[in-house]
Amino acid sequence: MDRQVSALPTLGSRHVDPHNYPSGVAYLDGQYVPVSEAKISVLDYGFLHSDATYDTVHVWNGRFFRLDLHIERFFGGLERLRMSIPYDREAVAEILHNCVALSGHRSAYVEMLCTRGASPTFSRDPRDAVNRFMAFAIPFGSVANAEQLERGLHVAISNRVRIPPASIDPAIKNYHWLDLVRGLYDAYDNNAETALLLDFDGNVAEGPGFNVLTVKDGRLTTPATGVLPGITRRTVFDLCAELGIEAAATTVSVEALRGADEVFITSTAGGIMPVTRIDGAPIADGKVGPMTRRLKDLYWQRHEDPAWSSPVRYP
Ligand code: PLP
């Protein structure tokens, strides 16, 4: 396997502006290529029907964080969507290591994905399509920027309903993001920085790429259903179990959210991120709370812990 980016084939990049893409390396069709040259067909059902699943893991200071959990969730999605790829878990891990190593990034956003693919006859029968596995590593990115991480995000509650789990199982990590993206535009129109969507019953669900947690009287709660079972959210539960802090996945009403002592969101893209305003009103005193800070510090410390992280196999 060639691990040199400089030796990668060029794929006719005449019409591609490489500056339109973050720097990184992708794997598709058995090759590692610069991200700017990683292309899929317009006939791929992943693109035409959003018929795809994916997972995102991050690398921080040269180490993957909880890679095994991300690969496990990805394979769960493949199975439920009846997709198959010619790689087992170890081979996928190897490809992800290679993407990061070739990119040279010490902190990276690393995605593995599978699309339904295309069929030679443009058949309507999904069984005729040839599934396609791809992966890429680009620089680490966060839902919240440095300033927002310090002072807390300003969030707007969207009046759009998150796609219900009876329609699409949220445990299959997916690209059905139109509700989330439209929620984001609504949030920007309301001078907020990101959105929180509710479920069909009017309770809190999740936001564009993150779960939400509340702290009240030292207890944590997070929505139990209608959300992606986030690995960062799970990590918070694991940390709480170690610290003896009560944490429950349950129903979270909008009143409970607004009346919380602290609110934070969780994502592989950014970790534990404080929320200090909802619809313009401060959460408690409007400052980042002590529980959020404590969990956030611990979360990042654990990125050095061999029980939860593994070194990238750089050349
Ligand atoms: N919810 C949605 C819709 C997401 O897309 C994501 C991550 O991308 C999350 C929650 C958070 O999950 P994780 O902590 O595994 O990154």
XYZ file of C-alpha atoms and ligand atoms in Angstrom:
331
model
C 0.000 0.000 0.000
C 1.445 3.339 -1.048
C 1.525 5.739 1.881
C 3.078 8.703 0.048
C 0.686 11.526 -0.861
C 3.212 12.850 -3.371
C 3.034 9.556 -5.271
C -0.760 9.549 -5.495
C -2.327 9.414 -8.949
C -3.843 12.619 -10.236
C -7.396 12.187 -11.415
C -7.761 15.025 -13.905
C -8.188 17.880 -11.461
C -8.392 20.517 -14.211
C -11.751 21.883 -13.124
C -11.157 21.516 -9.429
C -10.022 24.419 -7.337
C -8.045 22.636 -4.613
C -8.544 25.653 -2.376
C -12.267 24.903 -2.233
C -11.542 21.933 0.023
C -9.845 21.471 3.348
C -6.491 19.733 3.124
C -6.715 16.021 3.665
C -6.654 12.540 2.245
C -9.549 10.350 1.129
C -9.823 6.677 0.371
C -12.103 5.431 -2.382
C -11.950 2.811 -5.114
C -8.955 1.227 -3.438
C -6.820 4.367 -3.599
C -5.707 7.165 -1.329
C -6.132 10.539 -3.008
C -6.005 14.187 -1.939
C -9.486 15.209 -0.742
C -9.767 17.664 -3.633
C -9.638 14.703 -6.032
C -12.080 12.381 -4.232
C -15.191 12.222 -6.416
C -18.374 10.178 -6.617
C -20.783 9.673 -9.499
C -23.871 11.887 -9.794
C -25.762 8.603 -10.211
C -24.794 7.330 -6.756
C -27.959 6.852 -4.661
C -26.050 8.125 -1.692
C -26.178 11.479 -3.425
C -29.541 11.180 -5.232
C -31.568 9.599 -2.391
C -29.437 10.306 0.667
C -29.151 6.516 0.762
C -26.005 6.293 2.837
C -24.645 5.894 6.335
C -21.516 7.209 7.944
C -19.620 7.779 11.123
C -17.217 10.434 12.278
C -14.386 9.908 14.719
C -11.749 12.417 15.693
C -8.017 12.425 16.195
C -6.647 14.728 18.874
C -2.905 15.234 19.408
C -2.137 12.240 17.215
C -4.590 9.833 18.884
C -7.959 8.433 17.808
C -10.644 8.815 20.481
C -12.868 5.754 21.044
C -12.338 4.501 17.501
C -13.771 1.057 18.280
C -17.146 2.549 19.302
C -17.373 4.593 16.098
C -16.531 1.603 13.904
C -19.083 -0.511 15.783
C -21.820 2.106 15.254
C -20.908 2.328 11.565
C -21.191 -1.437 11.086
C -24.553 -1.347 12.899
C -25.796 1.200 10.338
C -24.509 -0.896 7.422
C -26.318 -3.950 8.718
C -29.625 -2.161 9.243
C -29.442 -0.594 5.761
C -28.471 -3.979 4.301
C -25.272 -2.639 2.874
C -22.087 -4.620 2.605
C -18.510 -3.558 2.190
C -15.469 -5.674 1.371
C -13.734 -4.709 4.627
C -14.004 -5.951 8.185
C -13.619 -3.717 11.264
C -9.824 -4.086 11.331
C -9.521 -3.199 7.648
C -11.689 -0.093 8.125
C -9.522 0.942 11.087
C -6.421 0.447 8.941
C -7.857 2.659 6.173
C -8.707 5.407 8.692
C -5.202 5.226 10.167
C -3.742 5.532 6.665
C -5.937 8.527 5.752
C -4.806 10.395 8.864
C -1.170 9.325 8.524
C -1.045 10.384 4.870
C -2.731 13.706 5.669
C -0.131 14.402 8.335
C -2.832 15.968 10.544
C -2.283 15.642 14.299
C -5.886 16.660 15.001
C -8.407 15.514 12.463
C -12.050 14.978 11.601
C -12.198 11.483 10.168
C -15.212 10.114 8.370
C -16.030 6.583 7.160
C -19.061 6.276 4.911
C -20.923 3.940 2.652
C -23.330 4.903 -0.097
C -25.858 2.596 -1.762
C -23.839 3.206 -4.932
C -25.067 3.108 -8.506
C -26.384 0.347 -10.744
C -25.514 -0.098 -14.440
C -29.215 0.152 -15.403
C -30.207 2.949 -12.979
C -32.426 0.297 -11.450
C -35.009 1.302 -8.835
C -34.208 -1.864 -6.929
C -31.635 -0.995 -4.235
C -30.365 -4.579 -4.342
C -28.933 -3.915 -7.805
C -26.634 -1.157 -6.618
C -23.030 -1.771 -5.699
C -22.360 -0.274 -2.268
C -19.365 2.045 -2.003
C -17.161 2.536 1.006
C -15.161 5.737 1.350
C -13.238 7.500 4.077
C -11.426 10.771 4.575
C -9.385 12.745 7.074
C -9.426 16.548 7.145
C -8.428 19.056 9.869
C -10.392 18.837 13.134
C -13.484 21.038 13.145
C -15.847 22.048 15.932
C -19.525 22.993 16.168
C -18.462 25.864 18.456
C -15.555 28.228 17.804
C -13.041 29.272 20.477
C -15.071 32.286 21.609
C -18.298 30.255 21.824
C -16.532 27.524 23.799
C -15.399 30.121 26.319
C -18.655 32.063 26.771
C -21.194 29.418 25.733
C -23.280 29.064 22.593
C -26.415 31.062 21.888
C -29.074 28.641 20.715
C -32.552 29.038 19.238
C -35.282 26.454 19.610
C -36.544 25.637 16.149
C -40.194 25.133 15.362
C -39.211 22.375 12.954
C -39.737 18.803 14.117
C -36.694 16.539 14.010
C -37.311 13.619 11.615
C -39.168 11.107 13.822
C -37.521 7.780 14.633
C -40.489 5.909 13.148
C -39.462 7.384 9.786
C -35.713 7.093 10.034
C -33.952 5.231 12.825
C -31.608 7.898 14.232
C -29.226 5.161 15.415
C -28.322 4.766 11.735
C -26.119 7.816 11.399
C -27.401 9.511 8.271
C -27.301 12.539 5.999
C -30.970 13.491 6.396
C -30.143 16.999 7.454
C -32.720 19.261 5.760
C -34.629 19.790 9.022
C -31.351 20.561 10.783
C -30.062 22.872 8.067
C -33.343 24.792 7.852
C -33.292 24.999 11.645
C -29.847 26.572 11.401
C -31.073 29.265 9.012
C -34.010 29.970 11.350
C -31.508 30.287 14.202
C -29.335 32.733 12.257
C -32.451 34.790 11.436
C -33.084 34.948 15.193
C -29.548 36.068 16.028
C -28.594 32.702 17.449
C -25.595 30.564 16.550
C -27.157 27.158 16.289
C -30.503 25.387 16.598
C -32.201 22.834 18.790
C -35.004 20.812 17.246
C -37.922 19.314 19.127
C -39.538 15.923 18.620
C -43.117 15.235 17.522
C -44.376 15.632 21.112
C -42.705 19.020 21.540
C -39.877 17.735 23.717
C -36.203 18.429 23.119
C -34.518 16.220 20.495
C -31.126 17.261 19.096
C -29.358 19.824 16.911
C -27.235 19.929 13.752
C -24.599 17.367 14.623
C -24.988 17.264 18.397
C -26.880 15.899 21.394
C -28.026 18.136 24.239
C -27.718 17.630 28.002
C -29.077 19.567 30.964
C -27.835 19.833 34.539
C -30.328 20.445 37.353
C -29.481 20.123 41.037
C -26.356 18.145 40.142
C -28.252 15.622 37.958
C -27.812 15.246 34.214
C -30.576 14.498 31.731
C -30.642 14.065 27.971
C -33.355 13.023 25.511
C -33.702 9.241 25.389
C -35.353 8.809 21.997
C -35.463 10.392 18.568
C -31.759 11.200 18.648
C -28.505 9.702 17.471
C -27.003 7.795 20.407
C -23.937 10.019 20.346
C -20.586 8.648 21.408
C -19.678 11.927 23.110
C -22.995 11.736 25.008
C -22.134 8.169 25.967
C -18.690 9.344 27.076
C -20.376 11.888 29.362
C -22.431 9.043 30.861
C -19.256 6.985 31.340
C -17.539 9.910 33.081
C -20.596 10.515 35.272
C -20.635 6.843 36.314
C -16.997 7.143 37.399
C -17.653 10.376 39.282
C -20.852 9.160 40.943
C -22.941 11.805 39.169
C -26.504 10.822 38.345
C -27.241 10.903 34.604
C -30.405 9.749 32.866
C -31.666 9.455 29.298
C -35.300 10.490 29.585
C -37.835 13.000 28.280
C -36.533 16.582 28.370
C -39.237 19.244 28.120
C -38.587 22.728 26.796
C -39.440 24.079 30.289
C -36.833 21.785 31.864
C -34.300 22.980 29.309
C -34.984 26.676 29.904
C -35.025 26.165 33.679
C -31.793 24.127 33.848
C -28.776 25.171 35.924
C -26.512 24.325 32.986
C -26.953 23.191 29.396
C -24.312 21.765 27.108
C -24.150 20.000 23.762
C -21.961 17.087 22.741
C -20.399 16.079 19.442
C -17.324 14.401 18.046
C -16.969 17.749 16.262
C -16.086 19.800 19.345
C -16.604 17.563 22.369
C -18.526 19.084 25.287
C -19.689 22.589 24.412
C -21.526 24.945 26.788
C -24.826 26.661 25.952
C -25.501 29.872 27.881
C -28.449 31.432 26.044
C -31.630 29.945 24.611
C -33.861 32.170 22.468
C -31.981 35.183 23.836
C -32.597 34.342 27.513
C -29.696 33.311 29.785
C -29.489 29.812 31.260
C -29.246 30.444 35.045
C -26.737 33.337 35.401
C -25.722 33.091 31.733
C -22.220 31.834 32.570
C -20.599 28.498 31.748
C -21.370 26.252 34.731
C -18.984 24.234 36.947
C -20.336 20.796 35.917
C -19.869 21.618 32.223
C -16.306 22.818 32.864
C -15.441 19.770 34.969
C -16.777 17.263 32.430
C -15.198 19.134 29.536
C -11.755 19.145 31.196
C -12.026 15.458 32.019
C -13.231 14.647 28.513
C -10.117 16.197 26.961
C -7.807 14.643 29.575
C -9.132 11.225 28.594
C -7.834 11.739 25.059
C -4.421 10.741 26.439
C -5.781 7.648 28.212
C -4.889 4.388 26.365
C -8.186 2.878 27.574
C -10.095 5.364 25.424
C -7.633 6.449 22.764
C -5.087 4.916 20.430
C -2.100 6.451 18.644
C -2.362 7.050 14.904
C 0.104 4.836 13.049
C 2.065 7.659 11.416
C 4.962 6.487 9.229
N -26.795 13.997 16.620
C -26.564 14.102 15.305
C -27.708 14.307 14.361
C -25.253 14.020 14.809
O -25.018 14.111 13.482
C -24.174 13.855 15.719
C -22.777 13.775 15.260
O -22.462 14.043 14.131
C -24.465 13.776 17.086
C -25.782 13.819 17.499
C -23.363 13.574 18.096
O -22.819 12.283 18.032
P -21.317 11.952 18.415
O -21.120 12.401 19.838
O -21.203 10.482 18.254
O -20.445 12.726 17.485
